[in-house]
XYZ file of C-alpha atoms in Angstrom:
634
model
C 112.022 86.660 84.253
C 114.169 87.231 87.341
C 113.135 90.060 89.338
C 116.371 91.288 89.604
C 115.103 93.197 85.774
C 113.107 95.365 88.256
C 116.262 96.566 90.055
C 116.222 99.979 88.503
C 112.847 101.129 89.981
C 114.429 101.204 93.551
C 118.214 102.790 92.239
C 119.554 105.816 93.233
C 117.375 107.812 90.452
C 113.721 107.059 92.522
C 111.885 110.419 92.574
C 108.687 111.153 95.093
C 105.613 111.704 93.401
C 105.763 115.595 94.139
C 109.047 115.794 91.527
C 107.196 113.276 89.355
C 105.264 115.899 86.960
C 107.880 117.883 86.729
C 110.367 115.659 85.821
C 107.799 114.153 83.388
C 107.438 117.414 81.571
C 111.283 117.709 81.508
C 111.573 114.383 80.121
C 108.803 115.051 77.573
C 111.206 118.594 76.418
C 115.055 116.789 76.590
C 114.468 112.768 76.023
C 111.167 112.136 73.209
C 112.373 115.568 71.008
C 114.376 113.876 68.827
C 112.583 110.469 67.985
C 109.565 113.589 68.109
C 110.830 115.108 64.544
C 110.805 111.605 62.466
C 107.063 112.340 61.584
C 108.562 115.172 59.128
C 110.732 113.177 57.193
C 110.769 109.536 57.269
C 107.527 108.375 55.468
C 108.103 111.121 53.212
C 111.506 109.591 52.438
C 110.089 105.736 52.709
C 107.266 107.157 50.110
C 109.606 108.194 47.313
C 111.414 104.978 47.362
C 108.452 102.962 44.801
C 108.833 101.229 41.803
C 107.147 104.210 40.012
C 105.144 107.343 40.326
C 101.731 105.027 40.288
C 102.548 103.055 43.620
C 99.750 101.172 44.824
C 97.553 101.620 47.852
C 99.197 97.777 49.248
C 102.395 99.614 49.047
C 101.731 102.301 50.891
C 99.971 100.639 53.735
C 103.088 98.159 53.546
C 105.489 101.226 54.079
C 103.269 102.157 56.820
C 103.219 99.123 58.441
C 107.003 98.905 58.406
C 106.922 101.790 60.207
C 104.245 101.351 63.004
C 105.728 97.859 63.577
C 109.571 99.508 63.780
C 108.252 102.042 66.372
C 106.672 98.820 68.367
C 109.396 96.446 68.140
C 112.183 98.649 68.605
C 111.545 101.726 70.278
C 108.721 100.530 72.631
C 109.306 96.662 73.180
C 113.493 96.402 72.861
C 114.062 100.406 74.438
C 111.347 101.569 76.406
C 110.756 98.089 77.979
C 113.978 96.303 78.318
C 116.960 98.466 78.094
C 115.506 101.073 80.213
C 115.867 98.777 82.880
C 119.320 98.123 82.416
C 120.613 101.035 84.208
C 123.332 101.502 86.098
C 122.196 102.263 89.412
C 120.042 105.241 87.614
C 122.532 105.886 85.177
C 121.604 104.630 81.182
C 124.166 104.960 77.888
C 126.477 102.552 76.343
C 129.615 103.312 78.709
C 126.773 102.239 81.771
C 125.681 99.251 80.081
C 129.347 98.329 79.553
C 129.836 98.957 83.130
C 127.108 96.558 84.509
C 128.111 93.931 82.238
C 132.119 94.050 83.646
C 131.036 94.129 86.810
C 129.704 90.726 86.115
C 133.023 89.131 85.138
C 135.854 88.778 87.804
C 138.507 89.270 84.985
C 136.033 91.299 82.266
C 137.145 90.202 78.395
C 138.147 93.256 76.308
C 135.200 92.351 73.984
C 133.167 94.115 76.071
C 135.538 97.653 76.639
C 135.830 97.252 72.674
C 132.159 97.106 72.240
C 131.410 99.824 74.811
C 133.935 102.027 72.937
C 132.678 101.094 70.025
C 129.136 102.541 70.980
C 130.208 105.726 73.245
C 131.761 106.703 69.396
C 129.082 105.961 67.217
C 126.779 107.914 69.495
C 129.120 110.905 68.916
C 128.615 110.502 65.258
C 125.084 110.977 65.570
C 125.504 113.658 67.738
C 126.768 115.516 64.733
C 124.086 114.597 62.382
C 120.567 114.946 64.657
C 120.582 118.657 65.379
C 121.464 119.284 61.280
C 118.863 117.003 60.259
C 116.184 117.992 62.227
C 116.393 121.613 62.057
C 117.122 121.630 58.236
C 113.747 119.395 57.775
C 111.349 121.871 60.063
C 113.179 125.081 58.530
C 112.504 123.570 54.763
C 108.556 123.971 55.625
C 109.114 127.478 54.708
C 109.435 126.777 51.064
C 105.608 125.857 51.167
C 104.467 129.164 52.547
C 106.879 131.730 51.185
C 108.850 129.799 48.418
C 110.755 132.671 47.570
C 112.427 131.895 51.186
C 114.210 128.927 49.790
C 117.558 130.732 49.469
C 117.254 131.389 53.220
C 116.784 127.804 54.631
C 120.249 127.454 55.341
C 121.210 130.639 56.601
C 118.069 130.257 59.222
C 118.815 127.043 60.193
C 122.897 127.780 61.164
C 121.562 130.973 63.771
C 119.058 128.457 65.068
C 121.494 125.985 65.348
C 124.227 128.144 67.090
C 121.286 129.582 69.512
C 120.531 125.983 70.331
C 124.310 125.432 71.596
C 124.636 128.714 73.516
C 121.558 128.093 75.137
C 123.725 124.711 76.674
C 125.488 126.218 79.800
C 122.093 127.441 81.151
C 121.132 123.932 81.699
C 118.996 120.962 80.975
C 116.638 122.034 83.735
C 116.130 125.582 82.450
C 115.789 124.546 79.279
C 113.815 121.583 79.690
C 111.277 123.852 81.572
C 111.076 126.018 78.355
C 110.962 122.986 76.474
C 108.070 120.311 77.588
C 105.276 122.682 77.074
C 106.235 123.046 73.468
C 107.132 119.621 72.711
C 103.958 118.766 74.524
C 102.301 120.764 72.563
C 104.008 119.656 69.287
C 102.830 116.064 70.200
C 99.311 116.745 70.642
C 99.138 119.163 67.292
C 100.492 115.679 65.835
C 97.997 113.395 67.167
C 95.171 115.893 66.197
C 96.271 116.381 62.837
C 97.221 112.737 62.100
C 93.544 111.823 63.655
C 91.624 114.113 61.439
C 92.758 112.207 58.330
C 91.787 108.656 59.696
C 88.493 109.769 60.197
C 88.278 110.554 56.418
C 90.122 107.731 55.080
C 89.643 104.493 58.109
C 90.882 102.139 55.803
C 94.522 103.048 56.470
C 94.227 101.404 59.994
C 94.731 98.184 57.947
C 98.613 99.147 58.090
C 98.279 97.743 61.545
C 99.087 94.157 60.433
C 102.156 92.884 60.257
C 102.035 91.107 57.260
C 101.522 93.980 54.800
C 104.645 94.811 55.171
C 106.268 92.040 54.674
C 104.101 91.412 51.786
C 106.066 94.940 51.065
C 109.815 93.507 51.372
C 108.981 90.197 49.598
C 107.525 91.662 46.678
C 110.165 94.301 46.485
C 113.174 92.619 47.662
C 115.520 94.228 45.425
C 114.953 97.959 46.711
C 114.269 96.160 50.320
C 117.519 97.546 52.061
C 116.807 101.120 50.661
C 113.243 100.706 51.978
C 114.469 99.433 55.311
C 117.463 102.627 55.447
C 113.976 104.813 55.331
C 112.578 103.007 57.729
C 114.529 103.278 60.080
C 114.697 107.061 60.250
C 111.465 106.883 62.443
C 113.375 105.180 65.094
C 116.136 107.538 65.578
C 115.976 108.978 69.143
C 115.782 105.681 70.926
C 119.372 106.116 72.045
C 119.002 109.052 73.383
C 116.334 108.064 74.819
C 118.874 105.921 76.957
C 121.189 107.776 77.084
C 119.748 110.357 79.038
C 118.097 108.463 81.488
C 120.351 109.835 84.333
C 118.953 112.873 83.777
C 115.160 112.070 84.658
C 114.859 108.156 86.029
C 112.914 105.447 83.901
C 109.223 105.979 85.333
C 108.886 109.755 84.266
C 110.288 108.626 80.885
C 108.752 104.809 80.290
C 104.903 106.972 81.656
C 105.486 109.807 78.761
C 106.096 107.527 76.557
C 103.275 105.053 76.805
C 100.668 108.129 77.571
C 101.464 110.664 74.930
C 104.567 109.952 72.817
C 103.806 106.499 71.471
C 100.198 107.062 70.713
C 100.628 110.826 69.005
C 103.607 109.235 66.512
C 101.059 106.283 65.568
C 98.129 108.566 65.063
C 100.810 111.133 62.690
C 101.858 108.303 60.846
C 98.063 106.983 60.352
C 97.389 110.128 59.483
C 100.115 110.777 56.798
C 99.563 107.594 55.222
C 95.341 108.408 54.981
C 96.024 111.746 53.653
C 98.389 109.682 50.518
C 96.051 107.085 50.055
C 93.200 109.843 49.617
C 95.063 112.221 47.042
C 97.252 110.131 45.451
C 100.724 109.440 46.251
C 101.938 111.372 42.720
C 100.464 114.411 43.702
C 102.297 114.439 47.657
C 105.645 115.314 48.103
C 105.951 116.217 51.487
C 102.980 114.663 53.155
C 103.695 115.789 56.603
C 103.685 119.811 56.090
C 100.993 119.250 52.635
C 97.959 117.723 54.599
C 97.710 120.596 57.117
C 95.291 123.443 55.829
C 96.314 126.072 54.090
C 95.618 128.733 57.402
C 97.464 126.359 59.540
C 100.268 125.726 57.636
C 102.386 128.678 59.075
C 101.655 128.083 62.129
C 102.666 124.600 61.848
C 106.120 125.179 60.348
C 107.029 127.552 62.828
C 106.308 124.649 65.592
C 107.407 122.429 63.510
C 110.678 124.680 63.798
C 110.559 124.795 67.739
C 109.739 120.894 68.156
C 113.365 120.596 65.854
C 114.998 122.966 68.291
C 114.164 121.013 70.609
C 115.398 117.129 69.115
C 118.674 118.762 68.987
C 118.828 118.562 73.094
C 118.250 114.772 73.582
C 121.418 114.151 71.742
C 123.588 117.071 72.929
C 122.454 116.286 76.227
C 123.300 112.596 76.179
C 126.565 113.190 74.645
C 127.818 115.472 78.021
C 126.688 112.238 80.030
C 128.139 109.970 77.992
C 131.541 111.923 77.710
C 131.442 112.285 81.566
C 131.246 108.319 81.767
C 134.124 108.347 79.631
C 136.286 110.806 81.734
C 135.501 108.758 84.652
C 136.243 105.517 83.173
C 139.518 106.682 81.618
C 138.859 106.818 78.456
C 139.470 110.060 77.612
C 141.256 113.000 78.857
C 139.800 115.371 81.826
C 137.510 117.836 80.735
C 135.687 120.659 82.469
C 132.413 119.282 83.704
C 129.861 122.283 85.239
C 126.707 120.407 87.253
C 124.144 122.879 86.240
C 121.097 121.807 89.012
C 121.484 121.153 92.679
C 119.136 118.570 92.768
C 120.037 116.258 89.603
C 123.467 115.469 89.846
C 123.018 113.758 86.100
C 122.194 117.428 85.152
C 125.810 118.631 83.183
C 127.201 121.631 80.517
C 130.500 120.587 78.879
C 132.098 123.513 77.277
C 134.645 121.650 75.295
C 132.201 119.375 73.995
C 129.572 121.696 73.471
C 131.684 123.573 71.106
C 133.136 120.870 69.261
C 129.701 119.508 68.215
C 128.586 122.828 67.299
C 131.450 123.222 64.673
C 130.323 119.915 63.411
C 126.879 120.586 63.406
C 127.451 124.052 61.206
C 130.004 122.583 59.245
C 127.559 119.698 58.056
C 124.577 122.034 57.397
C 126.630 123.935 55.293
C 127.981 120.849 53.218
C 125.118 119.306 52.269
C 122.355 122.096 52.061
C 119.155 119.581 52.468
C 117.396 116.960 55.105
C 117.154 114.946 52.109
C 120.666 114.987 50.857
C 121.741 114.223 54.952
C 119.083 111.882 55.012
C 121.610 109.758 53.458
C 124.369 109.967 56.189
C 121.867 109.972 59.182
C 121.015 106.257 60.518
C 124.589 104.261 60.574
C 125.928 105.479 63.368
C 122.879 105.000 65.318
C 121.638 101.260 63.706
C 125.695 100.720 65.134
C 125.036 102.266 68.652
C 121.695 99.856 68.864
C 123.589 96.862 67.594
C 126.380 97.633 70.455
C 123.756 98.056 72.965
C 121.755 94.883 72.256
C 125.234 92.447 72.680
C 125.878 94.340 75.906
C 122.601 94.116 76.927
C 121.956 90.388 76.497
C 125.421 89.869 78.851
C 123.392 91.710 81.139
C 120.479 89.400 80.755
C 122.171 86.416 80.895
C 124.625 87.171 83.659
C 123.265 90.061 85.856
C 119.432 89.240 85.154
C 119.795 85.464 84.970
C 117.421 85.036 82.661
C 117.200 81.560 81.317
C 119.830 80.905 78.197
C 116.857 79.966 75.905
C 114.873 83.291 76.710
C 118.447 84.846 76.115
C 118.929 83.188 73.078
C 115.538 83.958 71.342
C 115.611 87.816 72.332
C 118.910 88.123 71.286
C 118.007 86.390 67.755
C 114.910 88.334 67.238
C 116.793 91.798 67.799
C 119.900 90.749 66.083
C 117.811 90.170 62.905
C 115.892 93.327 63.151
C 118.996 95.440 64.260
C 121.372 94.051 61.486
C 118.671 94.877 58.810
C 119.036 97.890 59.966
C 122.252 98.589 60.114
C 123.212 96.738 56.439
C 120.262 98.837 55.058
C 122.089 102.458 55.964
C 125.777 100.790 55.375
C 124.543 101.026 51.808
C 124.192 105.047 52.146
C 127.972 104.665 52.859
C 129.011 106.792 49.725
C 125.977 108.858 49.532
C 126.900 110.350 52.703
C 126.699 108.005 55.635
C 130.914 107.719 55.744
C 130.434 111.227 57.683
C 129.216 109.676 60.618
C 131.210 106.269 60.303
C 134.798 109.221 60.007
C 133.853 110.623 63.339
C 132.780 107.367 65.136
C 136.265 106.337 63.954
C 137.969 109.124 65.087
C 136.008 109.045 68.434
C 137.076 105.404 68.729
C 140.663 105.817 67.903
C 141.005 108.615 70.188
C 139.588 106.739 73.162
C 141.577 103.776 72.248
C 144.745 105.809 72.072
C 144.062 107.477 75.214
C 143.780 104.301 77.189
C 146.593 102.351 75.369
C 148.734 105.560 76.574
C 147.956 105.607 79.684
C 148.311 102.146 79.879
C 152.290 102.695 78.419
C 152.452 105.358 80.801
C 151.447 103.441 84.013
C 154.465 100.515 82.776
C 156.661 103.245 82.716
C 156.469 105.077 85.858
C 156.111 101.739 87.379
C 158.817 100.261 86.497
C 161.135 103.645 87.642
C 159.141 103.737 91.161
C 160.308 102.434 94.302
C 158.216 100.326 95.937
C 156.341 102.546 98.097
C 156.631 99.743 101.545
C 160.421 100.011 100.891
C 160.654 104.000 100.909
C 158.325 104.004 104.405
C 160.188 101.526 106.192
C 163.550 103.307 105.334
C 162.373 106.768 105.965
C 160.983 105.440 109.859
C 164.747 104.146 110.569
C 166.337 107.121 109.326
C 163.882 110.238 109.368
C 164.631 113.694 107.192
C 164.085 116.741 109.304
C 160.201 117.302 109.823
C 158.454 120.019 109.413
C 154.502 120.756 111.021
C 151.409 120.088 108.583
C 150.440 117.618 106.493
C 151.069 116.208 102.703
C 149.077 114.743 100.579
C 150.685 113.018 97.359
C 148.722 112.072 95.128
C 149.201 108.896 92.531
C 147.472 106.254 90.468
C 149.531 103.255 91.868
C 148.520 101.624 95.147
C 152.080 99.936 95.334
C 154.806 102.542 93.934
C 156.022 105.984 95.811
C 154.288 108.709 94.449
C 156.868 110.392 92.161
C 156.069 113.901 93.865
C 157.175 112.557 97.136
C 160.676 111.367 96.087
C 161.281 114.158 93.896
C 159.970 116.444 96.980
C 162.934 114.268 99.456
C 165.701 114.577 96.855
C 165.130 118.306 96.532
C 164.099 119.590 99.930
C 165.298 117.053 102.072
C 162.671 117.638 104.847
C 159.414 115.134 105.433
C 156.000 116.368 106.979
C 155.109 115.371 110.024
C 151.450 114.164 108.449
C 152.021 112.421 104.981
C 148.950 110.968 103.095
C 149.090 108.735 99.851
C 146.288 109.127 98.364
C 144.924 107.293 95.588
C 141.719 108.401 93.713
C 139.451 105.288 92.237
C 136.517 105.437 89.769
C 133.693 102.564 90.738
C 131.722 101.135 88.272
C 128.633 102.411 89.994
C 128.049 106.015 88.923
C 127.526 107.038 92.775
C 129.300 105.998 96.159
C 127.984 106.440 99.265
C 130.036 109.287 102.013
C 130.174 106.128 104.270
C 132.105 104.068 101.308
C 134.024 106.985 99.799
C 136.900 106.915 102.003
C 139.553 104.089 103.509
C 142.130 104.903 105.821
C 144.986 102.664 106.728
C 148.058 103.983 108.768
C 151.444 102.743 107.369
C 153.326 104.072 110.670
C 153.688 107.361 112.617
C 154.284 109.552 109.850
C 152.281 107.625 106.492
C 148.816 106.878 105.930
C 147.211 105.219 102.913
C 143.832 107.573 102.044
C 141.755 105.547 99.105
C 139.323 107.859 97.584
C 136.315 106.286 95.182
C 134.265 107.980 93.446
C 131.039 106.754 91.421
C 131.940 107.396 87.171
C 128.798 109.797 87.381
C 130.226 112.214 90.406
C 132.365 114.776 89.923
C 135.688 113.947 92.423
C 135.926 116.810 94.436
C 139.109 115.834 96.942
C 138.773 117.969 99.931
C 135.265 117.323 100.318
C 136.017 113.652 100.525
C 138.883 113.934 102.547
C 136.858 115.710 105.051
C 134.403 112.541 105.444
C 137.393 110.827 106.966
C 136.936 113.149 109.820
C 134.485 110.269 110.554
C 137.105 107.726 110.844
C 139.050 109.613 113.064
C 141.185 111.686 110.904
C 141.722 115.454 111.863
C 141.679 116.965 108.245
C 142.552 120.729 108.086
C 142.355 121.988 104.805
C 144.717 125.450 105.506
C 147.077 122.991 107.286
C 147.488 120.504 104.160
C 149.801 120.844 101.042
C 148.654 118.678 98.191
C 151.665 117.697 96.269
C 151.068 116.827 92.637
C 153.400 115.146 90.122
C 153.177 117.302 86.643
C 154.602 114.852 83.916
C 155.817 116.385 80.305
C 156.037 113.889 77.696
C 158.352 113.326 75.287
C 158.157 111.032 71.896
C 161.347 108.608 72.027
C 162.412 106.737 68.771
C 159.484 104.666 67.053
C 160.044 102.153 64.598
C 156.203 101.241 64.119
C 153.914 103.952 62.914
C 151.235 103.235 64.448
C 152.994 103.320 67.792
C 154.051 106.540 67.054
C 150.561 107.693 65.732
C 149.063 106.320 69.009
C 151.632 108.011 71.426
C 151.816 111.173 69.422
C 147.744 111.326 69.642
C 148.117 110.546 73.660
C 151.059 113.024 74.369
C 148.491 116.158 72.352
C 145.373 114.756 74.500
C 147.282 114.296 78.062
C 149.007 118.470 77.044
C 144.925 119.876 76.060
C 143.930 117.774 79.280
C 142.585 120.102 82.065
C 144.586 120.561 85.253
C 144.193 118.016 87.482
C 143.677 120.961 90.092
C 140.753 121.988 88.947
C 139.536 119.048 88.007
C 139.636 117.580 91.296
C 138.833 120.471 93.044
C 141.488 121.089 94.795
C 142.483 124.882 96.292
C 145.465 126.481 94.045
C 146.907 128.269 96.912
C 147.606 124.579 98.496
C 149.035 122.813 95.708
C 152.451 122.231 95.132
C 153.341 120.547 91.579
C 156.745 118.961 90.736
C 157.569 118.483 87.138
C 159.197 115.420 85.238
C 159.886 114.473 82.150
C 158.715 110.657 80.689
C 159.777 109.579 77.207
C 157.233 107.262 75.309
């Protein structure tokens, strides 16, 4: 294994050992919450899917056993060990993984955009579906206490769900500080109760080996996808569990896992599996909430309840991360992004997002009524975003890593078999439910696709109605305009053309600055650049100067501050002296005779309008910016 697998213990994301506990318990609150919930419903959907109500005890330590074993092989071997270490200079998620594997590539194939699209979208489709799964399965505990409350599950669960997204723009460090005690909490009340049920029944531990469950599949091969669908619902969270790795570095997250996490799920899912064998599995319906005592059991649903809450943040959290990625990489429009610690720069609130997941969220509870009924349309987005992951991650292996092609080969097999069963096993919940997340990964994925094909149109366009920006400086030094005191800055995507703003700001006013500054901004495929590689400076002449601005795909580009690192390379940047001149661009839908061009275009022109304004995205001061409109037809 080449060291190089170790890189991410000495990125950009290293904590010192006094920020360690605390990011631990934060980590324990935002990242393990979700995969933290599967106790409550998966082997209590893997136990009703039996040949008949008088299911043997080898079946039930086989459905055990595929359970322990997914936990192992996926979560713990494939997540916690390996792709955890494939971060981006501290930075995890599909768009980072994506990232490190182009940066391998001189010329990267669009295999690996497609797949990293591909991903970022799916992961938006579970978005959607965690939050309304895991709060509907907690709230349903009710019914056992007071079942006269049944009417009210739903109504509960949509104020709990809307107080989960308002609670958002505080942050994930406030809330995560709320948040790890309970879910701490929550994990040990699982342990304990999962423990006191192997003492009485032992025998269960047998589900350790491997074998009984694929005695299970073999001997029920016909219901084996359904089985494996079930499964796989105690796996859910790994992503996240990626995903939001900015937001507390891979040793706070790989030591909570190992410490508390991993060994509380096993001894829960011991424990549920004891408490079946002991009764009888035709007298359980819901093992998880039935084998707590009756004086607990309140108690229990009403953590049960908070623990839910809380799974609802790994996902909402990883999808303002993973959105950012996507700003920054161009692949969808600028949104407001609010950094919400001073500390943990992966630490974001995204209002537009935020509120688009809640209406999804609500609208999905309200649809189908039950964590059973979702049950059905939770897992294919997910078993898609691990699928995605693995290919990107064995690039990364082969080509970043260097691992050796057979050791490659045989981990990409392995996973590919396991991941695929997966995701064929919930592609059969298509029509029961699971289309709802496959709709929105679509529209996700057509949305980013449409965005970058326009801008791609767009750049053609403008380029090919520029003048060479070398052509326009030598001219204007042989024959200058009147000049006026200050400095310009125009800003534009194209290293080689004029910047629109500037020739539309000579053919109207007819006067140059005596300072003028093209500045181009750049995203790097890190997610952080240094101050001391942020900014290049070349001088075209006397009055023009090339400024290239880069920022990482995690930072948020805030232009004056950068420009006022070049003070360091010997430029005298005065803010109240400088007029940032901005090109605004309205565009208009020419003639189409293909309909999907004119879908695509017609989806690019609504984006580019709802986009925010490039002034306050960049940071820029209003009362300095000067924007000159044109009009582009598509």
């Amino acid at each position: 294994m080449s060291p190089g697998v170790d890189a991410s213990d000495h990125s950009s994301h290293s904590h010192s050992r006094k920020d360690l506990p605390m990011l631990m318990l934060g980590a324990l609150g935002v990242v393990y919450g979700d995969i933290g919930t599967s106790p409550i419903y998966a082997f209590r959907e893997a136990m009703h899917i039996r040949p008949g109500a008088s299911s043997t005890d080898s079946e039930i330590l086989g459905l055990l056993s595929l359970i322990i074993w997914a936990l192992t092989l996926t979560v713990t071997l494939k997540y916690v060990f390996f792709v955890t270490r494939a971060d981006n200079n501290g930075e995890g998620g599909t768009l980072s993984l994506m990232a490190l594997a182009r940066k391998t590539f001189t010329n990267p194939p669009v295999w690996i955009t497609v797949m990293g699209v591909m991903g970022a979208a799916m992961f938006f489709g579970d978005a959607i579906i965690t939050p309304a799964m895991s709060v509907l399965s907690a709230v349903e505990g009710v019914k056992l206490v007071a079942p006269d409350m049944a009417r009210w599950v739903v109504p509960i669960t949509l104020v709990i769900i809307f107080g989960i997204f308002f609670v958002q723009r505080f942050g994930t460090a406030k809330v995560s500080i709320v948040f790890g005690p309970i879910t701490g909490l929550w994990f040990l009340v699982l342990g304990f109760s999962g423990l006191v049920h192997i003492i009485q029944y032992p025998a269960v531990l047998m589900a350790v080996n491997p074998l009984l469950g694929a005695e299970f599949i073999a001997t029920h091969f016909g219901m084996a996808f359904i089985v494996i669908g079930a499964i796989f619902l105690a796996v859910t969270g790994a992503e996240a569990l990626y995903v939001d790795l900015g937001h507390f570095g891979r040793k706070p997250i790989v030591i909570v896992w190992f410490a508390l996490v991993f060994p509380c799920l096993l001894l829960n899912y011991f424990g549920q599996g004891a408490f079946v064998l002991s009764v009888g599995i035709e007298n359980v319906d819901s093992p998880f909430f039935e084998m707590q005592p009756d004086w607990a059991l309140g108690p229990f649903v009403a953590l049960a309840t908070a623990a839910t809450i809380i799974a609802s943040q790994a996902v909402i959290s990883g999808t303002f991360s993973l959105a950012q990625q996507a700003i920054a990489l161009n692949m969808l429009p600028r949104m407001m992004v609010l950094h919400t610690s001073a500390t943990q720069s992966g630490q974001i609130y995204m209002p537009q997002i935020n509120t688009m997941l809640m209406i999804g969220v609500l609208l999905l509870v309200l649809a189908f009524g039950s964590s059973s009924a979702l049950s059905h349309a939770y897992g294919i987005a997910v078993s898609g975003v691990m699928i995605m992951t693995l290919a990107l991650l064995v690039v990364v292996m082969w080509r970043n890593w260097k691992w050796h092609p057979i050791a490659v080969i045989s981990f990409g097999v392995v996973f590919a078999v396991i991941d695929g069963a997966f995701f064929t096993a919930n592609a059969t919940k298509l029509l029961q439910g699971g289309w709802v997340p496959a709709v929105v990964a679509l529209g996700v994925g057509m949305t980013m696709w449409s965005w970058m094909a326009g801008r791609r149109r767009l750049s053609e366009k403008t380029r090919r109605d520029e003048v060479p920006l070398q052509f326009l400086v030598d001219n204007l030094s042989k024959k200058k305009p009147a000049l006026v005191p200050g400095t310009a800055v125009f800003l534009t995507s194209d290293i080689e053309g004029a910047p629109t703003a500037l020739l539309h700001s000579l053919k109207h006013y007819k006067v140059l600055h005596e300072k003028n500054v093209i500045l181009t901004v750049r995203t790097s495929p890190s997610p952080r650049v240094p101050d001391d590689e942020k900014v290049t400076i070349d001088a075209y002449n006397e009055l023009f100067s090339r400024v290239v601005v880069t920022f990482g795909f995690m930072e948020s580009p805030n232009i004056p501050k950068a420009l006022a690192l070049g003070r360091k390379l010997g430029w005298k940047f005065d803010i109240m002296s400088t007029s940032f001149f901005l090109s605004r661009r309205s565009l208009k839908l020419g003639p189409k005779t293909n309909f999907l061009q004119y879908w695509q275009d017609r989806t690019f022109t609504r984006l580019a309008r709802n986009a925010s304004d490039a002034t306050e995205y960049f940071h820029i001061p209003t009362g300095r910016v000067v924007e000159i409109g044109t009009q582009v037809v598509l």
